[in-house]
Coordinates of C-alpha atoms in Angstrom, one line a residue:
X1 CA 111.0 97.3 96.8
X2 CA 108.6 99.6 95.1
X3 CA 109.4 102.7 95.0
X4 CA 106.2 105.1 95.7
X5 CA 107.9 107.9 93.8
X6 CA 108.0 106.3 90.9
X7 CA 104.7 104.9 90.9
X8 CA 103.2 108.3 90.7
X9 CA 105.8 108.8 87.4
X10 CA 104.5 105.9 86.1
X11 CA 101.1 106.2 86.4
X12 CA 98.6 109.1 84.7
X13 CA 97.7 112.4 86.7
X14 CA 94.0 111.2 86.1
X15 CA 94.2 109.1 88.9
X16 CA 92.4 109.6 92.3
X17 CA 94.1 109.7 95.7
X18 CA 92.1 108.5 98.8
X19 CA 93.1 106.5 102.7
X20 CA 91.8 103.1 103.2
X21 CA 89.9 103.5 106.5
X22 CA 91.6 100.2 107.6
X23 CA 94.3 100.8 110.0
X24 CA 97.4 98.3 109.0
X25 CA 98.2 95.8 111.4
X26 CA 101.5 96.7 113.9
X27 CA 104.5 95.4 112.2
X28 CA 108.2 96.3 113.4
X29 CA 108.9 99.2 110.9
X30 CA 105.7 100.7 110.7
X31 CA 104.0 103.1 113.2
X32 CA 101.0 102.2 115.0
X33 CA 97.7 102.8 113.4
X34 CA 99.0 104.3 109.7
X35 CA 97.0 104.9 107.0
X36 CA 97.6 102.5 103.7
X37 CA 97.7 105.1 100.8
X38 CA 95.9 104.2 97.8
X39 CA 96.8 104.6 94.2
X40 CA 93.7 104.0 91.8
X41 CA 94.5 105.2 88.3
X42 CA 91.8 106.1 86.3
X43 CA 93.4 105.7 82.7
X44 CA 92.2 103.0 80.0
X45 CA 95.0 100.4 80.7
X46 CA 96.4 99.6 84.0
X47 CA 99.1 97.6 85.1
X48 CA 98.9 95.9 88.1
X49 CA 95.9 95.6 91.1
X50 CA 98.6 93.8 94.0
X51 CA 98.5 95.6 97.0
X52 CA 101.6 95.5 98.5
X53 CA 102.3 96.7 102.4
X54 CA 106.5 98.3 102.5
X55 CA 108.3 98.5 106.1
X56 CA 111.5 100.6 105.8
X57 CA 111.6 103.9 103.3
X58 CA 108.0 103.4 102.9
X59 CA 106.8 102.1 105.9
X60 CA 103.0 101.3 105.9
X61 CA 102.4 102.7 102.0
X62 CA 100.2 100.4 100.7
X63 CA 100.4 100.9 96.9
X64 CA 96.9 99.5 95.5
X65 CA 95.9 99.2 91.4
X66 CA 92.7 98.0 90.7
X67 CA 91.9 96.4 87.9
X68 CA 88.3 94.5 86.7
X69 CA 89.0 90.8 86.7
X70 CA 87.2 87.6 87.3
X71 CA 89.9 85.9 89.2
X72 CA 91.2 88.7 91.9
X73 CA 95.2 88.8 92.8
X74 CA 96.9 85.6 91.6
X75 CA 100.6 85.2 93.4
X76 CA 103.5 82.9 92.1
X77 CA 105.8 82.2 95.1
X78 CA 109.1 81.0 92.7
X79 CA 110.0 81.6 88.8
X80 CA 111.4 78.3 87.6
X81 CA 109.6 75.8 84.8
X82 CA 106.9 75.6 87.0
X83 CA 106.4 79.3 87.8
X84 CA 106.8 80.2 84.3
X85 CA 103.9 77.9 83.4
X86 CA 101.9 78.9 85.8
X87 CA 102.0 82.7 84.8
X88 CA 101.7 81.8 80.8
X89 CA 98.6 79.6 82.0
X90 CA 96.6 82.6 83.8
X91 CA 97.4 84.7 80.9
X92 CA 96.4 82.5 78.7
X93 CA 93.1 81.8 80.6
X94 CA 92.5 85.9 81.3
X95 CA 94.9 88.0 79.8
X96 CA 93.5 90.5 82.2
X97 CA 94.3 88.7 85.9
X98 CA 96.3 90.4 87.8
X99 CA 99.5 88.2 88.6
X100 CA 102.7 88.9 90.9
X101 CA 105.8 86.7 90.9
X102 CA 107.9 86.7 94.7
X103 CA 111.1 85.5 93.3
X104 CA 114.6 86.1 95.0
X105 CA 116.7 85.7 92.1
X106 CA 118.0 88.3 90.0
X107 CA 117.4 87.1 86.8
X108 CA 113.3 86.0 85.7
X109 CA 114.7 82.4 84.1
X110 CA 117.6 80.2 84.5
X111 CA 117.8 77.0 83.0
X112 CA 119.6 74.6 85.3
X113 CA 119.5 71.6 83.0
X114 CA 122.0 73.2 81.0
X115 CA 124.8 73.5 83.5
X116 CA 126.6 70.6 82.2
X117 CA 126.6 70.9 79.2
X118 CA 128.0 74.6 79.8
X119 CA 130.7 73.4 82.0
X120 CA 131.7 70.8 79.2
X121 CA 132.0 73.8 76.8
X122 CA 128.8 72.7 74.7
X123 CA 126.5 76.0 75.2
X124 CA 127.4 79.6 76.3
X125 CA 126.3 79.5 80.2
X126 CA 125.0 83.1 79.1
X127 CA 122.7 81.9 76.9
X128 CA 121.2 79.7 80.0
X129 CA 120.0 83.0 81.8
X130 CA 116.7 84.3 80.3
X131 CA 114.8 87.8 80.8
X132 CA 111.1 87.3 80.3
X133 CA 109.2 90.6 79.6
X134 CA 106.6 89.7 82.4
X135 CA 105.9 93.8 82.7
X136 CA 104.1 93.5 78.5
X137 CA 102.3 90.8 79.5
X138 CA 100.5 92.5 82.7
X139 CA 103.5 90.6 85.1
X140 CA 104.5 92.7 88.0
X141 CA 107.7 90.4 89.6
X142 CA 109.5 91.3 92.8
X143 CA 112.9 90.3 94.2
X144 CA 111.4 88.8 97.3
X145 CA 111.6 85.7 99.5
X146 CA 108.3 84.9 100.6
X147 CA 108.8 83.9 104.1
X148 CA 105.4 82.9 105.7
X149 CA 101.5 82.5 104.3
X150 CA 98.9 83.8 106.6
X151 CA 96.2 81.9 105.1
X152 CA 93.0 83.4 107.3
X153 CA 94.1 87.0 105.8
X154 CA 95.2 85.8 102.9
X155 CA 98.5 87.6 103.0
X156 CA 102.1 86.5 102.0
X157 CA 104.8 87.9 104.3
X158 CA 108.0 88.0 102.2
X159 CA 111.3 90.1 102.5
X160 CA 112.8 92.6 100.0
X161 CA 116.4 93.8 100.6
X162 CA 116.3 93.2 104.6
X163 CA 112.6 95.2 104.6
X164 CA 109.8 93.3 105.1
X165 CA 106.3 93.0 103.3
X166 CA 102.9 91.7 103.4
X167 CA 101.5 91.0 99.6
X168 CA 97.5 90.2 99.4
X169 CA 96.1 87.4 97.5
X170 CA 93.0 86.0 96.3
X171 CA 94.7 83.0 94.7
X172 CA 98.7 81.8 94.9
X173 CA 101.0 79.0 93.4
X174 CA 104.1 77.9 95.2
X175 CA 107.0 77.1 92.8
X176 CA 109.6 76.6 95.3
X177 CA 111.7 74.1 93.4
X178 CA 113.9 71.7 95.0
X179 CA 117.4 71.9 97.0
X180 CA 120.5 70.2 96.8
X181 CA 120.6 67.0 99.3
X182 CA 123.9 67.6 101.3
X183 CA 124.3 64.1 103.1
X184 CA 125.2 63.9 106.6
X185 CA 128.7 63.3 106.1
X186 CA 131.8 64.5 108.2
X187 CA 133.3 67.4 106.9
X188 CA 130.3 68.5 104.4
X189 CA 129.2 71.7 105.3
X190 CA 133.0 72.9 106.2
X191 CA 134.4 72.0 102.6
X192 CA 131.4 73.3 100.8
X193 CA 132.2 76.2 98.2
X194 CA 135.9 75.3 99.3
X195 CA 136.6 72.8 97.2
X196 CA 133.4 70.8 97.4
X197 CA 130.6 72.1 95.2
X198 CA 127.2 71.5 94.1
X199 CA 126.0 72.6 90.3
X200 CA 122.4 74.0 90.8
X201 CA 123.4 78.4 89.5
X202 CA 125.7 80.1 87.2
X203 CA 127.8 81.6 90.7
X204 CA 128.3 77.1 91.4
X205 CA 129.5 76.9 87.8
X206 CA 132.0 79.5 88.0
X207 CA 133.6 78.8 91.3
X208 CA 133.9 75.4 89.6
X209 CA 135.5 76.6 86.7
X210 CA 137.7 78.7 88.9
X211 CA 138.8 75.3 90.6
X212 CA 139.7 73.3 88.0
X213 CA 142.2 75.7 86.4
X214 CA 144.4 74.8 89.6
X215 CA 142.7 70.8 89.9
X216 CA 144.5 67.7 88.5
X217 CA 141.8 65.5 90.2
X218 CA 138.0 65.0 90.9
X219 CA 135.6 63.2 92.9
X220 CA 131.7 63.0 91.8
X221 CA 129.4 62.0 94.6
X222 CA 126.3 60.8 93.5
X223 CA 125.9 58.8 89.8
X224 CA 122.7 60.3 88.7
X225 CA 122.1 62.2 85.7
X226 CA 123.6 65.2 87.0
X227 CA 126.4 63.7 88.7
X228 CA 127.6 61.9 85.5
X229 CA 126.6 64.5 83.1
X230 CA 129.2 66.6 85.2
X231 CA 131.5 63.8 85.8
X232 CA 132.2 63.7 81.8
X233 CA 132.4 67.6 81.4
X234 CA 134.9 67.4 84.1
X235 CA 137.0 64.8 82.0
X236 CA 137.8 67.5 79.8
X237 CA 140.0 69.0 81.6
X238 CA 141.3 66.9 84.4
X239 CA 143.1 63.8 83.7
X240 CA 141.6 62.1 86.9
X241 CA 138.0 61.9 87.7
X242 CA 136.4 59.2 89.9
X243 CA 132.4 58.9 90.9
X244 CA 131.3 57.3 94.1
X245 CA 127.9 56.0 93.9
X246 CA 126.6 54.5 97.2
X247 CA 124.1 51.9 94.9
X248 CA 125.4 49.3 92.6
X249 CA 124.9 50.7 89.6
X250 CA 124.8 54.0 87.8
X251 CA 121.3 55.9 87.3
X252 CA 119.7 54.0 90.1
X253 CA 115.9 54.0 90.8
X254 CA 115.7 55.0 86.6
X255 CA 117.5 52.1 85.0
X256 CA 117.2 48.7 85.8
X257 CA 121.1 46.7 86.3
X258 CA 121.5 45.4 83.0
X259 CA 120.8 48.5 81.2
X260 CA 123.1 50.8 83.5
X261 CA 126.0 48.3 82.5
X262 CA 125.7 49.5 79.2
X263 CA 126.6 53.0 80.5
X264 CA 129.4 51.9 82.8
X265 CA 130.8 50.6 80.3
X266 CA 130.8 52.9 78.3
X267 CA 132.2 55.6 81.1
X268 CA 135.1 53.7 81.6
X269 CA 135.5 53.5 78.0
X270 CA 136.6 57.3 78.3
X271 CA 138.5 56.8 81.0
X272 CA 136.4 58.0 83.9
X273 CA 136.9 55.6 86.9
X274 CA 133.6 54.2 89.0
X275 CA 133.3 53.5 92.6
X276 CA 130.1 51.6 92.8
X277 CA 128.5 50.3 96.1
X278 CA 131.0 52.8 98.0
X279 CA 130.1 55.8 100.1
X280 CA 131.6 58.8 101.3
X281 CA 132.1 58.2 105.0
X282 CA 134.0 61.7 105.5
X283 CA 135.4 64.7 103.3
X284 CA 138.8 65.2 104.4
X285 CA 140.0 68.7 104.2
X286 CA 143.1 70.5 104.1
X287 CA 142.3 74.3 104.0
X288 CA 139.1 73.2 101.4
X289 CA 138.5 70.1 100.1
X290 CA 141.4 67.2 100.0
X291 CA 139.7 63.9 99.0
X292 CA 137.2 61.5 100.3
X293 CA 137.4 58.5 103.3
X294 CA 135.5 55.4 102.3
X295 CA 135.3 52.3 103.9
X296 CA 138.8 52.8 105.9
X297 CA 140.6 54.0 101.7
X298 CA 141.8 57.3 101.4
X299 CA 140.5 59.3 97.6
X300 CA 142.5 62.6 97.3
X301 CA 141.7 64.7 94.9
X302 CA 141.5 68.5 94.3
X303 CA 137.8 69.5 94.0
X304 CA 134.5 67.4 94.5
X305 CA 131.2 67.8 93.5
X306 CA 128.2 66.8 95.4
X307 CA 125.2 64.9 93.1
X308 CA 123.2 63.1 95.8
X309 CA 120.0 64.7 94.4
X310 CA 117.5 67.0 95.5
X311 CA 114.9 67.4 98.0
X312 CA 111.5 69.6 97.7
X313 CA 111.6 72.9 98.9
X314 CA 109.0 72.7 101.5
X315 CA 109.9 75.2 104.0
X316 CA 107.6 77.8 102.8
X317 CA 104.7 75.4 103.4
X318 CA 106.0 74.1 106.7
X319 CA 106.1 77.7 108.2
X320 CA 102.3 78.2 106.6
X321 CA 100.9 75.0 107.9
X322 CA 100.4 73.6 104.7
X323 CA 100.5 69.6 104.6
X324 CA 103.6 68.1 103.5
X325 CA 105.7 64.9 103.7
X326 CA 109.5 64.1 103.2
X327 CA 108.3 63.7 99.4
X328 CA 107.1 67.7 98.9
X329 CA 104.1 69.3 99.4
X330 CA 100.6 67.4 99.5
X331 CA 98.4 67.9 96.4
X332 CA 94.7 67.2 94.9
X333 CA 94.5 66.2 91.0
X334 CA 94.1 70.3 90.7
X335 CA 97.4 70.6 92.7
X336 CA 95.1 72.5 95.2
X337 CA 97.4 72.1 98.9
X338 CA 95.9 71.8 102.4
X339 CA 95.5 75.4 102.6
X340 CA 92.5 76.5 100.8
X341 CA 93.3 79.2 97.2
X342 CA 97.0 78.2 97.8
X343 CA 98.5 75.6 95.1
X344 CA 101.2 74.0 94.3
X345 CA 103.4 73.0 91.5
X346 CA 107.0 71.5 90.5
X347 CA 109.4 69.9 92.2
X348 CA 108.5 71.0 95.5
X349 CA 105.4 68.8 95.5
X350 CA 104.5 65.3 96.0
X351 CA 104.2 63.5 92.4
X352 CA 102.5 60.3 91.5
X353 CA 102.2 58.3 88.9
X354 CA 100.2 58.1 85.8
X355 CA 100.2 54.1 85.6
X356 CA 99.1 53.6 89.4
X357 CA 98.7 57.0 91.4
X358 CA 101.2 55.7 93.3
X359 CA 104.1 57.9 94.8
X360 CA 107.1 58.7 92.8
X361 CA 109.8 61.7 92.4
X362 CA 109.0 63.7 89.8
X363 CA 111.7 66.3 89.7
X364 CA 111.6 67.0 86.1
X365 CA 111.5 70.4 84.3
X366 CA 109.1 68.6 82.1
X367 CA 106.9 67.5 84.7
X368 CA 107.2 70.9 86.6
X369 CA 106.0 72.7 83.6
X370 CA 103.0 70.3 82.7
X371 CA 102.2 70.9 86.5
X372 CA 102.5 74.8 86.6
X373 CA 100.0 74.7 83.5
X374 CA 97.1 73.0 85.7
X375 CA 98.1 75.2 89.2
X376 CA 98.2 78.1 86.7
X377 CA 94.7 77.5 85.1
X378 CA 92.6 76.2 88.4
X379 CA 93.6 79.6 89.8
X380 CA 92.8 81.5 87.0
X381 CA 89.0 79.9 87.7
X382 CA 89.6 77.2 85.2
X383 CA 88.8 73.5 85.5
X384 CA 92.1 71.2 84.9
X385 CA 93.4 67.8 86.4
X386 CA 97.1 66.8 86.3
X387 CA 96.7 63.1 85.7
X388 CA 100.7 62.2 87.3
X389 CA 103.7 61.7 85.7
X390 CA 105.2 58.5 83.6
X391 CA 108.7 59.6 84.7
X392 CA 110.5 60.3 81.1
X393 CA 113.5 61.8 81.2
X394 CA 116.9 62.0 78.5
X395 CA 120.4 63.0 79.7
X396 CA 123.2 63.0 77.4
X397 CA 126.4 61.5 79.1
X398 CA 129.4 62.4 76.5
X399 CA 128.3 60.5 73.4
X400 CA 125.2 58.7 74.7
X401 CA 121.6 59.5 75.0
X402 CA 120.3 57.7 77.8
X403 CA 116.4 57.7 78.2
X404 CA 113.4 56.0 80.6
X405 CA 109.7 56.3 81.3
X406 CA 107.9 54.5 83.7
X407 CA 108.8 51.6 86.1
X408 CA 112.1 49.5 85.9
X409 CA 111.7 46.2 86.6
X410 CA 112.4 46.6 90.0
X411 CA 110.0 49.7 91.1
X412 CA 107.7 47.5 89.1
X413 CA 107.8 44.7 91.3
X414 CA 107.9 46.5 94.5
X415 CA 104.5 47.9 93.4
X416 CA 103.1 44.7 93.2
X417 CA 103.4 43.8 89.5
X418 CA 104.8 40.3 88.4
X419 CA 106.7 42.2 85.5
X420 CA 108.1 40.6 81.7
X421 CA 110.3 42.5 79.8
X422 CA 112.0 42.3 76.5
X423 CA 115.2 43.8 75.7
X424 CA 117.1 43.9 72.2
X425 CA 119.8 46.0 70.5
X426 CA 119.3 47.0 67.1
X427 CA 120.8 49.8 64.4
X428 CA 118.1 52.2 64.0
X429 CA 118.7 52.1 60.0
X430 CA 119.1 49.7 57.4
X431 CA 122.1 47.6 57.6
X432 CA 123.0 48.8 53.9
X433 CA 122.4 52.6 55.1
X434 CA 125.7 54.1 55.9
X435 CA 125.6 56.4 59.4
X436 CA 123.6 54.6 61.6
X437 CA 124.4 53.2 64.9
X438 CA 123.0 50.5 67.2
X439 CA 120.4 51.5 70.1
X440 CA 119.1 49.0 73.2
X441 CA 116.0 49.1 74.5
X442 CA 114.2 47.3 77.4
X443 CA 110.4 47.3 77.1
X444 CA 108.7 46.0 80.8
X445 CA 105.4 45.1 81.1
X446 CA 102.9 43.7 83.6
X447 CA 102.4 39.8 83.0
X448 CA 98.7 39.7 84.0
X449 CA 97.6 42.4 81.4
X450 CA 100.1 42.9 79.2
X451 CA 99.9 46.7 80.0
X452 CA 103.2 48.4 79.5
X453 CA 104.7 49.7 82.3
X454 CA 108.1 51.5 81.3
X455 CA 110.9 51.8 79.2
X456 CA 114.7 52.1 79.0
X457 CA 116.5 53.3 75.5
X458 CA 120.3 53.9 75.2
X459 CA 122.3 54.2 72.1
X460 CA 124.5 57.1 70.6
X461 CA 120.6 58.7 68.5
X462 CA 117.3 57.6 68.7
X463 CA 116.9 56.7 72.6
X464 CA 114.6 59.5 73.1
X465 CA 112.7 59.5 70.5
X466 CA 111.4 56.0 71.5
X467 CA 111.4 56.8 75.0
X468 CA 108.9 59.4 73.7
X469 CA 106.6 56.8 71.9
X470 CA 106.1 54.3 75.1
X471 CA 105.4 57.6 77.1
X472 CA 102.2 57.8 75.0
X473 CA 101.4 54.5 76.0
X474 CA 101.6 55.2 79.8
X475 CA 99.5 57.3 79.4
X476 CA 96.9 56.0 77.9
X477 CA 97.3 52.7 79.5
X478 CA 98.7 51.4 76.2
X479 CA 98.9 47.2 76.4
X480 CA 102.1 45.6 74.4
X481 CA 99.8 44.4 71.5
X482 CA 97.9 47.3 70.8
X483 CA 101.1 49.2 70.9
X484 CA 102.5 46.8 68.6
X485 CA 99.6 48.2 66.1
X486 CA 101.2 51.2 65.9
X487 CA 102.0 52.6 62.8
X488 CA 105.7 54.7 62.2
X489 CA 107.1 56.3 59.2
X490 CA 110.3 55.4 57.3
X491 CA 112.9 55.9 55.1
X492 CA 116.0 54.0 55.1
X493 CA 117.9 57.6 55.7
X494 CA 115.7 57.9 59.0
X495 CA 114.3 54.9 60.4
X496 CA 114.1 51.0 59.6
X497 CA 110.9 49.5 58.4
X498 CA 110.3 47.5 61.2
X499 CA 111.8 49.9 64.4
X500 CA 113.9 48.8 67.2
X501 CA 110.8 49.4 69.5
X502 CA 108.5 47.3 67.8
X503 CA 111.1 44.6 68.1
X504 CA 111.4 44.9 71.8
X505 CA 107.9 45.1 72.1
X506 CA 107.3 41.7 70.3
X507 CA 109.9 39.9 72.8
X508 CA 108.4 41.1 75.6
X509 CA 105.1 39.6 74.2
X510 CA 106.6 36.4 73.6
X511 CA 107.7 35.8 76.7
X512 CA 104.1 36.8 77.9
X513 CA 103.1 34.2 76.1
X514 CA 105.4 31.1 77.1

């Protein structure tokens, strides 16, 4: 809440008092027909020009900073990867725009990806909270939870502390994120936090870590990233930890079946135990959670955690009007939504793809941040399209990096391509260079044109970094010869003269060619 006291402290005696002549509108807390006070400060430099309506302690004080700008009052609904774009890009654009972030969080950043690895013991999970100093850069940020978007005044209604508020805008960005997907399954909701977690904050991590000082045993649900990223931090310290996945493989929907082998393998290798092509029909619970029934066997275990992904956080737009599907919210090229000034950007909207257009999920910080950069310079009166996403993504599962971009062979064909692929394994150095280890890789293209159309890399180094390379040819609709033009460095202590990549590449266009 801002406190009107200290707003007067803050800002120099030079400034001029004066009523707006415009009644407020009747809101419960405020009393019929009061006056909105207005602070203009006169001094060189000025901090903020949001005008901000309180109800409660300050009912009906208006607190108003004007500032010259070309772009008006710019509000970021949510301070994630895409939020944090977003403001950098209006900065970066006019260092002089007034910007406001509504975020209910206590801390400005925290880095979510890094849960894991923090539960595993790899990273301090202190050091995954970050404190931006959005009040240097001309950043006014309030704890609020925006609750409603009255586009005709142009107004966001949002909630501080149980008191509500109305914050004006001439241009806003929603950054609501994403949500854990909570399946309907028996016994869900009564186990959760008792036993049965998700892993999306620090306060999941530590009631997790609280839980498996007492655990002997663990059930993942879900075998995405997350869910096996957590899965192996978990085999730290329990001696028993199974993962259900309701698919027949691991990393569904991002590797295609012959390439997730490779990882199940290698997850039994240390002793983790997989459940594939099984679901969780109930959570059975015994004062919190006590294991999982599937298909008429009983799991028990001690703790569960819940991986069955994430949905976009539409509510915001749902309760504005704005158009939006099961997928997120709906966006132009300029991630401009349905309701005119309002964007949108992150993992609350509705990606496509940069091969096609067509729909995919696009829940990546990556993507998120790219898409933050466009909402945050189209509002700041720029001109910038966000082309879609190719998908690329890394996790490291215990010893393995495990990397895709792009269509498996499967999304491939369900988008209508008759797809090739080639797939070797290779060491990534010299077989005389001591310290190298062997990485697959799985290029697909589309028969007709040769175009590649996605990747998949694993190995114990170098899956990334050639993930990385066939990214650039997505987007740049890249076909397998010209990519095999390409050019790479080497040195027999980094790389081998002719890279894994290439290799895949050129087996892939052989087949093309039978």
């Amino acid at each position: 809440m801002i406190d009107f006291p200290f707003a007067m402290a803050v800002f120099p005696a030079t400034g001029n008092f004066g009523f707006s002549r415009e009644p407020i509108r009747k809101i419960p807390g405020n009393q019929a027909g009061k006056k909105r006070l207005i602070f203009y400060p006169a001094c060189g430099f000025v901090f903020f020009r949001v005008p901000v309506v309180l109800h409660g302690a300050y009912a009906g004080i208006g607190i108003h900073c004007p500032r010259e700008n070309s772009v008006g009052n710019i509000i970021i609904v949510g301070f994630g990867s895409a939020g944090y774009a977003a403001v950098m890009a209006v900065k970066r654009a006019d260092s002089r725009a007034a910007v406001t972030v509504l975020d209910p969080k206590h801390e400005d950043l925290m880095h979510p990806c890094g849960l894991p690895y923090a539960l595993e013991g790899h990273v301090n999970s202190d050091h995954l909270v970050q404190s931006i100093n959005l009040h240097r850069m001309g950043v006014k940020k309030i704890k609020a939870q925006a609750l409603r978007i009255d586009g005709g005044a142009r107004v966001i209604h949002a909630r501080v502390d149980g008191d509500a508020i109305e914050v004006k805008y001439d241009t806003a960005i929603l950054c609501t994120g994403s949500v854990p997907y909570v399946p309907p399954v028996k016994g869900a909701t009564e186990t959760r936090d008792s036993g049965l977690f998700t892993l999306t904050n620090i306060a999941d991590l530590e009631r997790i870590r609280a839980r498996i000082k007492t655990a002997g045993a663990a059930i993942v649900i879900g075998a995405g990233a997350i869910g096996l990223e957590t899965a192996v931090a978990l085999k730290e310290y329990l001696p028993s930890v199974v993962v259900l996945e309701m698919k027949p493989q691991v990393l569904p929907g991002v590797l295609d079946p012959d390439m997730s082998r490779l990882v199940e393998s290698y997850l039994e290798s240390i002793g983790l135990e997989l459940k594939l092509s099984t679901t969780a029909g109930e959570i059975l619970s015994e004062n919190g959670f006590a294991g999982v029934l599937s298909g008429g066997d009983r799991l028990e275990a001690d703790m569960g955690i819940l991986s069955a992904g994430f949905r976009a956080n539409t509510e915001l737009a749902r309760l504005s009007g704005i158009e939006h599907g099961d997928d997120g919210i709906i966006v132009d090229e300029s991630l401009a939504t349905s309701l005119p000034g309002v964007y949108a950007a992150g993992d609350c909207i509705a990606g496509w793809s940069v091969i096609d257009g067509k729909r995919v999920p696009a829940k990546l910080a990556t993507c998120a941040y790219k898409q933050g950069t466009t909402a945050g310079l189209n509002a700041a009166g720029k001109r910038a399209v966000y082309r879609g996403t190719a998908g690329t993504f890394v996790t490291k599962i215990g010893a393995l990096e495990v990397a895709g971009t792009g269509y498996t062979s499967g999304t491939a064909e369900i988008c209508g391509y008759e797809t090739v692929s080639g797939k070797i394994t290779s060491n990534y150095l010299p077989e005389y260079f001591p310290g190298g280890s062997e990485v697959s890789i799985k290029i697909i293209c589309d028969r007709a044109s040769g175009r590649i159309l996605g990747a998949q890399a694993i190995g114990e180094r170098g899956a990334a970094e050639r993930i990385n390379l066939i990214s650039m040819a997505l987007e740049f609709g890249v076909s397998a010869g010209e990519f095999g033009r390409v050019e790479l460095a080497y040195c027999p202590a980094v790389s081998e003269v002719h890279d894994p990549v290439f290799k895949a590449v050129e087996f892939a266009m052989r087949r093309m060619a039978r």
